[in-house]
Amino acid sequence: MTRFITSSFSHLILLIGILIMVVPVWMIFASSTHTSSMINMNGLQMFLGDSFYENYLRVLLYQGGFFKEITALKMFFNSFIMATGVAILSVVTSLMAAYALVYYRIKHATLLFWIIFITILVPLELRIFPTYSVMAELNLVNSYFGLIVPISASAIATLFFRQFYKTVPDELLESAKLDGANTWRFFVDFLIPLSKTMIVAMLIFMFVFGYNQYLWPLLVTTSEQYWTVVMGLKMMSGSIVHRFAFVIMSMVPPILIIIVLQKHFIKGVFQDK
Amino acid sequence: MSFLDLKNVTKIYPNGTKAVHETSLSINEGEFMVFVGPSGCGKSTLLRMVAGLEDITEGDINLDGKLMNEVDPSERDVAMVFQNYALYPHMNVYNNLAYGLKNRGIDKETIEQKVNDAAKLLQISDYLQRKPSMLSGGQRQRVAMGRAIVRNPKIFLFDEPLSNLDAKLRIQMRLEIKKLQQKVGVTSIFVTHDQVEAMTLADRLAVINNGIIEQLGTPIEIYDNPKSLFVAGFIGSPQMNFLDGNLKNKTLSAEGFEIKDINSDYEGEVTLGIRPEHLIQTENGLINLKVDLVEQLGSDNLVYGQLKNKKDFCYRCPGNQTIEKGSNLSLNIENNKHYIFDKSTGKRVN
Ligand SMILES: Nc1ncnc2c1ncn2[C@@H]1O[C@H](COP(=O)(O)OP(=O)(O)OP(=O)(O)O)[C@@H](O)[C@H]1O
Ligand SMILES: [Mg+2]
């Protein structure tokens, strides 16, 4: 009986937590399906209205920005390119950097690693002007390349992969060598499949990181053609319901990525145990 | 030149540890060589130099007429079975076996045939689709062997492959390895610190101590004729009994008895070695043993006790003899099978 009480108590706390997180999001979603005048007169709504298609389609296709050059659809496209680019590029570079640090006979590999690691203390926001001027010199302002590259070196991901590689037993490398695997084959045939779970986790993490960027895209794009969703959140003008609809839609891509990749993530975790 | 030739091979690790001292050794084609010695004596280091996994500090290793010193392990055409098997955890058994062949650019059908042949030989055909984590210790062991066999390498290297198995399985796998090696006929080096394993598997045996080969020979040669105190103590179970003594005018005075007409001109402090199985009970024997403990193994009895001067001593007798705890036995050395070693250098003198 006491067990029942304690467990219902903890469930209650969890439920309250969920409500605190979900209710505001729901209210925005519900409100975004009403007309503006309805919201302006009656405040936020708890129940769905009937303007869902109308509002969302308008937001997606509306030519926004100061010069009316960009639609929300294009912003989603830009954000997707940017986030995917950051995720893939940072995972690939971290995998390779960690591989070199752990498996090549580099002098002072540990020192090098810590030098890479302390870049965590120098986030983009701190070095934004030098980074900008480099990009400007390279003529990469207003390009996807310029959006992606400067934020794609991830010390965190390098740390994770390095720590993982260090737990891979030496005998595995040795027996792969005796089986005729060269350095490249060992990387591709062993380390990548063995770290699959971690790669997926890092892809999710870095995708969300790239997607959430605000300051850097703001600085490195002057053309509205390169606006991203997060920039759009700030820049979008329009009626309240349209903004709500945009907010709701901006949450969809990260959620989708997590749902899609999580399957592999969990499968990976359980398969190799 | 023989199949595998080690000439003055030395290994000094970067931290200064000298693990192998100027070692020379020749192994013939098809031979089963066993390196045996206590933990830390440099067996693995020597083996790993043959495999190419450790650099050779000094000396030469020739395999099949080719100098191996600078050859990459992937090019040496050797196969190794590790103590913890080192199976590829993310590949199923089939791919574990096939991987080395794929890297050699062999076509699919040939690979399939070779893998299936090896799997049949090792009785692992039923597990080909399983991942290593879904196999028992013995099955993993077989997969590790299979991975070595499919490639048909010039030489098999085994680094204590049986030490993770339980006693019964160890004996069974030991037998299988020996049979398999005879069937396949590949030159093999097997590292172990278990002297029974060494004796049963070896065509020839290298007893290693502190990075030096103390003695090289067939198991029987080494058992019958140990050249040093270390070898005498290491090979044979239960261990040889050692007594202090003094040799003068071909007469050995040991602890409580004398042996005359020793076949040696050495004079001085010596250690007398007598194997427990080289003793017989007689009346008025040289050695008086007060029995503390009898281990009945069925076929044999191991009798542990003390000599007059409280020195521990062991005697092995057939299992059909009943020996009471606390009784006194009078023993003689059978056929004069005793070993005398220089006490200071450990070298055999008779
Ligand atoms: N990488 C290394 N760096 C420095 N010293 C080492 C290294 N590997 C081994 N040694 C030392 O070299 C000596 C021989 O080691 P080795 O592994 O060859 O012993 P072993 O005979 O295989 O012992 P075991 O039966 O315990 O496996 C030991 O004293 C060990 O401490
Ligand atoms: Mg060893």
XYZ file of C-alpha atoms and ligand atoms in Angstrom:
655
model
C 0.000 0.000 0.000
C 2.771 2.449 0.922
C 4.457 1.459 -2.277
C 1.353 2.379 -4.205
C 1.244 5.752 -2.511
C 4.886 6.603 -3.107
C 4.699 5.487 -6.693
C 1.538 7.460 -7.392
C 3.163 10.419 -5.726
C 6.187 10.266 -7.983
C 3.929 9.774 -10.966
C 2.022 12.837 -9.941
C 5.197 14.903 -9.843
C 6.179 13.642 -13.266
C 2.753 14.445 -14.626
C 2.934 17.968 -13.294
C 6.339 18.354 -14.917
C 4.990 17.174 -18.238
C 2.040 19.531 -18.006
C 4.286 22.497 -17.281
C 6.262 21.733 -20.408
C 3.478 20.699 -22.738
C 0.618 23.048 -21.930
C 2.203 26.269 -23.223
C 3.212 24.544 -26.444
C -0.283 23.167 -26.826
C -1.806 26.549 -26.186
C 0.311 28.110 -28.897
C -0.606 25.325 -31.276
C -4.312 25.574 -30.463
C -4.220 29.340 -30.764
C -2.448 29.145 -34.090
C -5.471 27.428 -35.564
C -7.793 30.353 -34.866
C -8.165 33.694 -36.607
C -6.224 36.720 -35.410
C -9.295 38.625 -34.373
C -10.399 35.701 -32.218
C -7.045 35.676 -30.380
C -6.925 39.441 -30.084
C -10.359 39.514 -28.493
C -10.341 36.332 -26.376
C -6.667 35.660 -25.618
C -4.911 32.299 -25.931
C -7.060 29.306 -26.741
C -7.046 25.795 -25.296
C -9.070 24.198 -28.089
C -8.488 23.845 -31.802
C -10.042 26.311 -34.202
C -10.743 25.821 -37.903
C -8.126 28.054 -39.552
C -5.287 25.513 -39.488
C -4.717 25.162 -43.247
C -5.304 28.771 -43.973
C -2.821 30.034 -41.379
C -0.077 27.491 -41.962
C -0.180 27.708 -45.745
C -0.035 31.444 -45.618
C 2.956 31.379 -43.298
C 4.814 28.885 -45.426
C 4.357 30.774 -48.664
C 4.226 34.388 -47.490
C 6.990 36.546 -48.902
C 8.534 37.943 -45.738
C 11.499 40.043 -44.782
C 12.199 43.689 -45.478
C 12.558 43.073 -49.169
C 9.857 40.442 -49.371
C 12.356 37.987 -50.795
C 12.018 35.011 -48.513
C 9.292 32.557 -47.646
C 9.124 30.417 -44.534
C 9.508 27.408 -46.779
C 12.851 28.726 -47.993
C 13.889 29.356 -44.392
C 13.153 25.776 -43.516
C 15.188 24.693 -46.467
C 18.090 26.923 -45.413
C 17.955 25.731 -41.824
C 17.827 22.155 -42.939
C 20.864 22.571 -45.155
C 22.725 24.364 -42.431
C 21.851 21.955 -39.628
C 22.547 18.863 -41.732
C 25.777 20.361 -42.966
C 26.933 21.171 -39.456
C 25.928 17.727 -38.183
C 27.672 15.778 -40.921
C 30.749 17.936 -41.174
C 31.336 18.100 -37.437
C 30.820 14.357 -36.948
C 33.134 13.488 -39.826
C 35.882 15.839 -38.712
C 35.597 14.772 -35.071
C 35.730 11.102 -36.004
C 38.858 11.650 -38.017
C 40.506 13.945 -35.507
C 39.871 11.469 -32.698
C 41.193 8.635 -34.849
C 44.394 10.498 -35.554
C 44.807 11.480 -31.918
C 44.346 7.969 -30.572
C 45.832 5.700 -33.206
C 48.586 7.645 -34.916
C 51.876 7.932 -33.184
C 51.601 11.675 -32.839
C 53.986 13.328 -30.465
C 52.172 15.102 -27.653
C 48.813 13.755 -28.773
C 47.344 14.398 -25.344
C 48.505 18.000 -25.333
C 47.086 18.486 -28.811
C 43.816 17.037 -27.681
C 43.583 19.425 -24.754
C 44.344 22.330 -27.029
C 41.431 21.225 -29.189
C 39.362 20.769 -26.095
C 39.848 24.248 -24.667
C 38.249 25.694 -27.791
C 35.071 24.888 -25.896
C 35.951 27.902 -23.776
C 36.015 30.064 -26.898
C 32.555 29.696 -28.400
C 31.650 31.344 -31.661
C 30.066 34.294 -29.877
C 33.474 35.258 -28.462
C 35.360 35.037 -31.711
C 32.598 36.182 -33.949
C 34.284 39.227 -35.479
C 37.575 37.572 -36.395
C 35.615 34.635 -37.771
C 33.471 37.002 -39.748
C 36.413 38.819 -41.224
C 37.994 35.502 -42.257
C 34.784 34.522 -43.967
C 34.518 37.906 -45.607
C 38.102 37.665 -46.888
C 37.292 34.285 -48.310
C 34.213 35.689 -49.967
C 32.008 33.241 -48.134
C 29.494 35.708 -46.782
C 26.032 34.830 -48.011
C 26.719 31.184 -48.773
C 25.822 27.871 -47.206
C 29.496 27.126 -46.879
C 29.940 30.260 -44.811
C 26.972 29.361 -42.650
C 28.214 25.852 -41.954
C 31.994 25.668 -41.769
C 32.898 28.034 -38.922
C 30.694 26.230 -36.428
C 31.512 22.703 -37.540
C 34.631 22.010 -35.523
C 33.317 20.295 -32.421
C 35.607 19.703 -29.495
C 32.811 17.947 -27.631
C 32.280 15.394 -30.365
C 36.046 14.906 -30.642
C 36.156 14.289 -26.908
C 33.421 11.665 -27.060
C 34.922 9.796 -29.977
C 38.395 9.941 -28.487
C 37.210 8.540 -25.168
C 35.376 5.791 -27.002
C 38.352 4.828 -29.164
C 40.472 4.589 -26.059
C 38.200 1.858 -24.736
C 38.548 -0.233 -27.906
C 40.939 -3.056 -26.980
C 44.360 -2.984 -28.653
C 43.982 -6.609 -29.652
C 41.210 -5.626 -32.026
C 43.558 -3.360 -33.941
C 46.299 -5.939 -33.817
C 44.185 -8.751 -35.067
C 42.735 -6.525 -37.789
C 46.276 -5.675 -38.839
C 47.200 -9.338 -39.029
C 44.071 -9.828 -41.115
C 45.523 -7.377 -43.593
C 43.578 -4.256 -42.658
C 45.414 -0.987 -43.248
C 44.788 2.192 -41.294
C 41.924 3.288 -43.488
C 40.210 -0.105 -43.431
C 40.473 -0.284 -39.653
C 38.754 3.065 -39.433
C 35.987 2.172 -41.858
C 35.465 -1.499 -40.995
C 35.906 -1.300 -37.242
C 35.776 2.092 -35.585
C 32.855 3.481 -37.543
C 30.573 0.448 -37.086
C 31.603 0.141 -33.442
C 30.835 3.773 -32.728
C 27.590 3.795 -34.730
C 25.497 4.548 -31.660
C 27.675 7.440 -30.703
C 27.735 8.754 -34.249
C 23.934 8.865 -34.317
C 23.800 10.585 -30.937
C 26.322 13.164 -32.118
C 24.431 13.697 -35.376
C 21.283 14.522 -33.407
C 23.149 16.768 -31.038
C 24.972 18.658 -33.755
C 21.879 18.935 -35.938
C 20.011 20.657 -33.152
C 23.058 22.791 -32.447
C 23.236 23.886 -36.074
C 19.519 24.420 -36.291
C 19.483 26.636 -33.226
C 22.212 28.986 -34.434
C 21.086 32.593 -34.375
C 23.930 35.051 -34.046
C 26.215 33.571 -36.669
C 23.672 33.359 -39.496
C 22.508 36.827 -38.602
C 26.009 38.130 -39.130
C 27.152 36.145 -42.105
C 24.059 36.619 -44.235
C 23.049 39.948 -45.605
C 20.843 38.563 -48.306
C 17.455 37.471 -47.106
C 17.835 34.438 -49.331
C 19.931 32.840 -46.615
C 17.714 33.494 -43.643
C 17.191 30.557 -41.354
C 14.173 29.576 -39.311
C 15.581 30.838 -36.036
C 16.348 34.186 -37.641
C 12.859 34.163 -39.087
C 11.362 33.793 -35.634
C 12.719 37.212 -34.852
C 12.244 38.790 -38.203
C 8.868 37.451 -39.183
C 6.292 40.132 -39.088
C 2.624 39.417 -39.450
C -0.342 38.749 -37.317
C -0.148 36.888 -34.024
C -1.612 33.601 -35.301
C 0.900 33.507 -38.129
C 3.738 33.943 -35.722
C 2.336 31.179 -33.584
C 2.095 28.910 -36.593
C 5.696 29.698 -37.461
C 6.865 28.948 -33.929
C 5.094 25.614 -33.992
C 6.542 24.688 -37.356
C 10.035 25.698 -36.275
C 9.951 22.952 -33.671
C 9.143 20.237 -36.154
C 12.522 19.560 -37.843
C 14.535 18.858 -34.663
C 11.756 16.664 -33.362
C 11.591 14.775 -36.641
C 15.350 14.214 -36.666
C 15.259 12.890 -33.137
C 12.371 10.553 -33.919
C 13.969 9.253 -37.109
C 17.462 8.745 -35.721
C 16.454 7.642 -32.260
C 15.392 4.287 -33.648
C 18.915 3.577 -34.846
C 20.293 5.028 -31.698
C 18.380 2.668 -29.432
C 18.891 -0.280 -31.747
C 22.612 0.383 -31.723
C 22.742 0.534 -27.969
C 21.002 -2.779 -27.473
C 22.526 -4.692 -30.351
C 26.112 -4.408 -29.285
C 25.594 -5.207 -25.655
C 68.170 -21.831 -43.071
C 65.093 -23.137 -41.352
C 61.538 -21.941 -41.807
C 61.544 -19.384 -39.025
C 64.870 -18.051 -37.887
C 65.449 -15.724 -34.969
C 68.964 -14.398 -34.748
C 70.133 -12.499 -31.657
C 66.713 -10.966 -31.247
C 66.526 -8.376 -28.490
C 63.654 -6.273 -27.279
C 64.030 -3.190 -25.153
C 60.788 -1.352 -24.504
C 60.805 2.445 -24.698
C 60.694 2.619 -20.901
C 63.975 0.699 -20.733
C 62.600 -2.740 -19.817
C 64.719 -5.374 -21.513
C 62.104 -8.024 -22.156
C 64.050 -10.322 -24.497
C 67.809 -10.835 -24.452
C 69.796 -11.804 -27.585
C 67.640 -14.801 -28.423
C 68.381 -17.170 -31.280
C 66.011 -19.896 -32.304
C 65.184 -21.918 -35.387
C 61.822 -23.473 -36.043
C 61.287 -26.022 -38.793
C 58.399 -26.068 -41.182
C 55.364 -27.793 -39.677
C 56.826 -27.818 -36.200
C 54.783 -27.076 -33.083
C 56.962 -24.923 -30.868
C 55.882 -23.943 -27.377
C 57.284 -21.023 -25.401
C 56.806 -21.668 -21.726
C 57.887 -19.661 -18.723
C 56.607 -17.744 -15.742
C 54.593 -14.561 -16.049
C 56.578 -11.609 -17.300
C 59.453 -13.627 -18.760
C 59.009 -12.189 -22.239
C 57.105 -14.958 -24.042
C 54.451 -12.668 -25.452
C 57.022 -10.096 -26.431
C 58.954 -12.665 -28.434
C 55.784 -13.897 -30.112
C 54.622 -10.390 -30.893
C 57.916 -9.598 -32.546
C 57.403 -12.576 -34.838
C 53.935 -11.233 -35.628
C 55.271 -7.753 -36.241
C 53.205 -6.188 -33.483
C 56.337 -5.096 -31.638
C 59.409 -3.561 -33.230
C 62.604 -5.573 -32.995
C 65.227 -3.603 -31.102
C 68.101 -5.701 -32.368
C 68.592 -8.877 -34.344
C 66.892 -10.465 -37.330
C 63.767 -12.490 -37.881
C 63.559 -14.514 -41.080
C 60.389 -16.245 -42.138
C 60.453 -18.579 -45.103
C 63.700 -17.088 -46.310
C 62.597 -13.469 -46.114
C 63.813 -10.883 -43.623
C 60.783 -9.747 -41.621
C 62.187 -6.903 -39.536
C 60.653 -4.102 -41.540
C 57.664 -5.975 -42.952
C 54.262 -4.732 -41.806
C 52.176 -7.263 -39.835
C 49.517 -7.167 -42.534
C 52.103 -8.326 -45.067
C 53.704 -11.065 -43.005
C 51.135 -13.737 -43.632
C 50.988 -14.832 -40.020
C 47.847 -15.495 -37.996
C 47.506 -14.999 -34.291
C 45.048 -16.243 -31.687
C 44.844 -13.919 -28.706
C 44.135 -14.726 -25.098
C 40.860 -12.803 -25.150
C 40.222 -13.974 -28.755
C 39.860 -10.400 -30.087
C 36.912 -11.402 -32.240
C 35.299 -8.600 -34.203
C 32.252 -7.811 -32.047
C 30.199 -6.138 -34.767
C 30.630 -8.895 -37.340
C 28.974 -12.262 -37.339
C 31.069 -15.407 -37.236
C 31.059 -15.766 -41.008
C 32.443 -12.276 -41.491
C 34.927 -12.742 -38.687
C 36.393 -15.604 -40.667
C 35.981 -13.956 -44.054
C 37.441 -10.576 -43.198
C 41.096 -11.463 -43.691
C 40.305 -13.129 -46.999
C 38.324 -10.141 -48.248
C 41.273 -7.896 -47.514
C 43.374 -10.119 -49.707
C 41.038 -9.561 -52.608
C 39.926 -13.157 -52.881
C 36.699 -13.678 -54.827
C 33.414 -14.322 -53.077
C 32.934 -17.982 -53.984
C 36.399 -18.973 -52.853
C 35.882 -17.111 -49.584
C 32.592 -18.841 -48.997
C 34.116 -22.215 -49.640
C 37.109 -21.596 -47.420
C 34.988 -20.254 -44.589
C 32.624 -23.193 -44.798
C 35.499 -25.670 -44.836
C 37.107 -24.083 -41.810
C 33.767 -23.871 -40.012
C 33.166 -27.552 -40.636
C 36.625 -28.472 -39.419
C 36.021 -26.557 -36.193
C 32.360 -27.537 -35.865
C 31.090 -23.985 -35.855
C 28.964 -24.225 -39.018
C 25.793 -23.753 -36.998
C 26.865 -20.411 -35.577
C 28.033 -18.661 -38.722
C 25.287 -16.052 -38.530
C 25.767 -15.275 -34.852
C 27.627 -12.374 -33.348
C 30.528 -13.277 -31.024
C 28.586 -11.999 -28.014
C 26.106 -14.814 -28.568
C 28.713 -17.578 -28.271
C 30.102 -19.501 -25.333
C 33.759 -19.263 -24.382
C 34.638 -22.493 -26.132
C 32.797 -21.476 -29.280
C 34.557 -18.126 -29.339
C 37.816 -19.958 -29.000
C 36.960 -22.022 -32.072
C 36.015 -18.943 -34.041
C 39.360 -17.398 -33.152
C 41.060 -20.564 -34.382
C 38.918 -20.533 -37.491
C 39.940 -17.008 -38.261
C 43.547 -18.126 -38.182
C 42.998 -21.275 -40.201
C 40.983 -19.907 -43.142
C 43.806 -17.711 -44.251
C 46.170 -20.629 -44.517
C 49.023 -18.526 -43.122
C 52.701 -19.391 -43.031
C 52.655 -19.584 -39.266
C 50.136 -19.739 -36.426
C 50.870 -17.780 -33.289
C 48.959 -18.549 -30.108
C 49.248 -16.306 -27.061
C 47.798 -18.247 -24.126
C 44.607 -18.952 -26.047
C 43.284 -21.416 -23.482
C 43.707 -19.496 -20.277
C 40.191 -18.042 -20.331
C 38.554 -21.469 -20.450
C 37.567 -23.667 -17.553
C 39.781 -26.625 -16.730
C 37.795 -29.258 -18.575
C 37.325 -27.251 -21.727
C 40.968 -26.308 -21.631
C 42.018 -29.933 -21.791
C 39.575 -30.634 -24.579
C 40.651 -27.622 -26.650
C 44.287 -28.464 -26.032
C 43.717 -31.812 -27.639
C 41.823 -30.259 -30.520
C 44.490 -27.693 -31.196
C 47.094 -30.408 -31.377
C 44.992 -32.553 -33.687
C 44.150 -29.595 -35.850
C 47.740 -28.531 -36.149
C 48.747 -32.001 -37.182
C 45.960 -32.111 -39.737
C 46.644 -28.695 -41.218
C 50.398 -29.023 -40.772
C 51.064 -25.330 -40.241
C 54.130 -24.230 -38.326
C 52.954 -22.982 -34.932
C 54.242 -21.159 -31.920
C 52.199 -21.509 -28.762
C 52.805 -19.395 -25.694
C 51.747 -20.613 -22.275
C 52.797 -20.480 -18.679
C 51.146 -23.806 -17.968
C 53.801 -26.488 -18.107
C 51.297 -29.311 -18.614
C 49.926 -27.539 -21.663
C 53.464 -27.016 -22.867
C 54.472 -30.657 -22.413
C 51.388 -32.055 -24.128
C 51.347 -29.741 -27.128
C 54.961 -29.247 -28.024
C 57.071 -30.905 -30.640
C 59.788 -28.763 -29.151
C 59.749 -26.591 -26.097
C 61.577 -23.389 -25.257
C 61.724 -22.734 -21.532
C 62.112 -19.002 -21.076
C 63.189 -17.185 -17.955
C 63.837 -13.462 -17.647
C 63.979 -12.941 -21.390
C 66.434 -15.776 -21.997
C 65.780 -19.224 -23.433
C 67.073 -21.449 -20.653
C 66.606 -24.669 -22.546
C 65.329 -25.848 -25.885
C 64.333 -29.404 -26.659
C 61.590 -31.967 -26.919
C 59.361 -32.189 -23.858
C 60.912 -35.502 -22.838
C 64.470 -34.247 -23.238
C 63.660 -31.324 -21.024
C 61.881 -33.413 -18.461
C 64.589 -36.078 -18.354
C 67.513 -33.798 -18.653
C 66.926 -30.298 -17.307
C 70.008 -28.164 -17.821
C 69.347 -25.722 -15.017
C 67.729 -25.392 -11.645
C 65.054 -23.137 -13.131
C 64.057 -25.590 -15.830
C 64.078 -28.475 -13.385
C 61.760 -26.601 -11.064
C 59.483 -25.322 -13.780
C 58.874 -28.503 -15.744
C 57.203 -31.364 -13.929
C 54.201 -31.465 -11.654
C 54.304 -31.694 -8.709
C 57.494 -29.733 -8.626
C 60.890 -31.376 -8.205
C 62.123 -31.590 -4.601
C 65.214 -29.524 -3.924
C 67.681 -30.215 -1.116
C 70.858 -28.394 -0.180
C 74.071 -30.368 -0.315
C 77.773 -30.378 -0.741
C 79.727 -32.208 -3.428
C 83.271 -33.356 -2.788
C 85.315 -36.234 -4.216
C 82.276 -37.449 -6.169
C 80.355 -37.789 -2.934
C 77.271 -35.779 -2.258
C 76.329 -35.059 1.312
C 72.763 -33.868 1.375
C 70.458 -33.107 4.274
C 70.729 -36.299 6.264
C 72.166 -38.722 3.715
C 75.017 -39.286 1.267
C 75.194 -40.422 -2.333
C 78.454 -41.845 -3.569
C 79.994 -42.156 -7.038
C 78.437 -39.037 -8.443
C 79.206 -38.605 -12.117
C 80.747 -35.151 -11.755
C 84.049 -33.575 -10.858
C 82.417 -30.453 -9.506
C 83.186 -29.561 -5.917
C 81.262 -27.168 -3.708
C 77.806 -26.133 -2.634
C 75.095 -27.754 -4.716
C 71.358 -28.224 -4.916
C 70.102 -31.770 -5.259
C 66.922 -32.246 -7.210
C 64.705 -35.338 -7.009
C 61.414 -35.690 -8.817
C 58.541 -36.960 -6.633
C 57.887 -39.752 -9.135
C 61.488 -40.991 -9.039
C 61.248 -42.384 -5.522
C 60.484 -45.885 -4.325
C 59.685 -47.221 -0.882
C 62.279 -49.601 0.519
C 63.551 -50.646 3.877
C 66.481 -48.613 5.160
C 66.190 -46.076 2.374
C 68.179 -42.885 2.152
C 65.305 -40.586 2.833
C 62.923 -40.638 5.760
C 59.615 -38.907 5.188
C 57.079 -38.116 7.859
C 53.711 -37.939 6.102
C 51.596 -34.799 6.652
C 49.080 -35.046 3.867
C 48.041 -37.451 1.129
C 46.298 -36.261 -2.027
C 44.548 -39.155 -3.712
C 44.227 -38.486 -7.431
C 42.949 -41.977 -8.181
C 45.741 -43.128 -10.450
C 48.372 -41.646 -8.160
C 48.817 -40.525 -4.604
C 50.716 -37.360 -3.855
C 52.327 -37.722 -0.467
C 53.439 -34.495 1.202
C 55.567 -34.562 4.294
C 58.717 -33.428 5.993
C 62.236 -34.748 6.246
C 64.036 -35.004 9.553
C 65.216 -31.414 9.263
C 61.624 -30.166 8.715
C 62.202 -29.649 4.997
C 59.045 -30.081 2.859
C 59.182 -33.022 0.525
C 56.824 -34.696 -1.926
C 56.581 -38.313 -3.041
C 54.369 -39.668 -5.766
C 53.265 -43.290 -5.591
C 50.744 -45.453 -7.429
C 47.171 -44.909 -6.323
C 46.642 -48.446 -5.074
C 49.025 -47.973 -2.146
C 47.443 -46.844 1.067
C 49.520 -44.418 3.036
C 48.468 -43.202 6.459
C 48.819 -39.641 7.569
C 51.481 -39.428 10.287
C 53.328 -42.554 9.191
C 57.044 -42.669 8.417
C 58.203 -43.724 4.968
C 61.617 -44.859 3.961
C 62.440 -43.904 0.375
C 65.197 -44.496 -2.141
C 65.952 -42.705 -5.385
C 64.914 -44.859 -8.315
C 67.708 -45.800 -10.732
C 69.856 -42.995 -9.410
C 67.639 -40.413 -11.112
C 68.807 -37.319 -9.368
C 69.906 -33.943 -10.608
C 72.692 -31.860 -9.154
C 72.972 -28.141 -9.748
C 75.641 -25.611 -8.909
C 74.044 -23.695 -6.085
C 75.319 -20.296 -7.136
C 74.754 -20.421 -10.916
C 71.919 -22.945 -11.072
C 73.769 -24.865 -13.817
C 73.528 -28.639 -13.914
C 76.750 -30.358 -12.866
C 76.024 -34.091 -13.200
N 54.555 -2.111 -23.638
C 55.445 -2.390 -22.689
N 56.240 -1.421 -22.199
C 57.153 -1.692 -21.256
N 57.371 -2.899 -20.734
C 56.616 -3.913 -21.162
C 55.613 -3.711 -22.161
N 55.028 -4.899 -22.398
C 55.620 -5.776 -21.592
N 56.584 -5.202 -20.841
C 57.474 -5.855 -19.882
O 58.233 -6.816 -20.567
C 58.349 -8.011 -19.821
C 57.845 -9.192 -20.618
O 56.470 -9.039 -20.868
P 55.621 -10.121 -21.642
O 54.279 -9.551 -21.853
O 56.366 -10.556 -22.840
O 55.545 -11.296 -20.573
P 54.872 -12.723 -20.700
O 55.944 -13.722 -20.613
O 54.002 -12.777 -21.887
O 54.011 -12.775 -19.379
P 52.521 -13.339 -19.164
O 52.647 -14.813 -18.991
O 52.120 -12.672 -17.889
O 51.718 -12.937 -20.328
C 57.582 -7.789 -18.531
O 58.515 -7.473 -17.528
C 56.689 -6.618 -18.837
O 56.494 -5.849 -17.678
Mg 51.861 -12.820 -22.221
